[in-house]
Amino acid sequence: MSLQHSSDDKIQVIRTQPDQSLGCSFIDEQGREVPITEDMIRKACNELEKRLVKPAEQQ
């Protein structure tokens, strides 16, 4: 599957605790470790979807 094809498939994410960490983080400008949340990933994916350019028709 490529980024050019959207999928409406839903994959259920099961966590034992609400707001459980995804287990990854990044370091901000002040050197602090910031956990990456599911909401951050969803927002980034939505932003990418908005910026996708449809390829030209092949003749």
Coordinates of C-alpha atoms in Angstrom, one line a residue:
M1 CA 0.0 0.0 0.0
S2 CA 1.3 3.5 -0.8
L3 CA 0.5 6.9 0.6
Q4 CA -1.6 7.6 -2.5
H5 CA -4.2 5.1 -1.4
S6 CA -6.3 5.8 1.7
S7 CA -7.6 2.9 3.7
D8 CA -10.7 3.0 5.8
D9 CA -9.7 -0.2 7.6
K10 CA -9.9 0.1 11.3
I11 CA -7.5 -1.7 13.7
Q12 CA -8.5 -1.8 17.3
V13 CA -5.8 -0.8 19.7
I14 CA -6.1 -2.4 23.1
R15 CA -4.3 -1.0 26.1
T16 CA -4.5 -2.3 29.7
Q17 CA -4.7 1.3 31.0
P18 CA -6.3 4.4 29.5
D19 CA -3.7 6.8 28.1
Q20 CA -1.0 4.2 28.2
S21 CA 2.2 5.3 26.6
L22 CA 3.1 4.1 23.1
G23 CA 6.6 3.5 24.3
C24 CA 8.3 6.2 22.2
S25 CA 9.4 9.8 22.7
F26 CA 11.4 12.6 21.2
I27 CA 13.8 15.2 22.7
D28 CA 12.5 18.8 22.5
E29 CA 14.6 22.0 22.1
Q30 CA 15.1 22.2 25.9
G31 CA 16.4 18.7 26.1
R32 CA 13.2 17.3 27.7
E33 CA 11.9 13.8 26.8
V34 CA 8.4 14.2 25.4
P35 CA 6.3 11.0 25.0
I36 CA 4.7 10.6 21.6
T37 CA 1.0 10.1 22.0
E38 CA -1.6 8.4 19.8
D39 CA -3.2 11.8 19.3
M40 CA 0.1 13.2 18.0
I41 CA 0.3 10.4 15.5
R42 CA -3.3 10.8 14.4
K43 CA -2.9 14.5 13.9
A44 CA 0.3 14.0 11.9
C45 CA -1.4 11.4 9.6
N46 CA -4.4 13.7 9.1
E47 CA -2.1 16.5 8.1
L48 CA -0.2 14.3 5.6
E49 CA -3.5 13.2 4.1
K50 CA -4.5 16.8 3.5
R51 CA -1.2 17.5 1.7
L52 CA -1.3 14.4 -0.6
V53 CA -1.3 15.4 -4.3
K54 CA -3.2 13.0 -6.6
P55 CA -1.0 11.7 -9.4
A56 CA -1.7 12.8 -12.9
E57 CA -3.8 10.4 -15.1
Q58 CA -1.7 8.1 -17.2
Q59 CA -2.5 8.0 -20.9

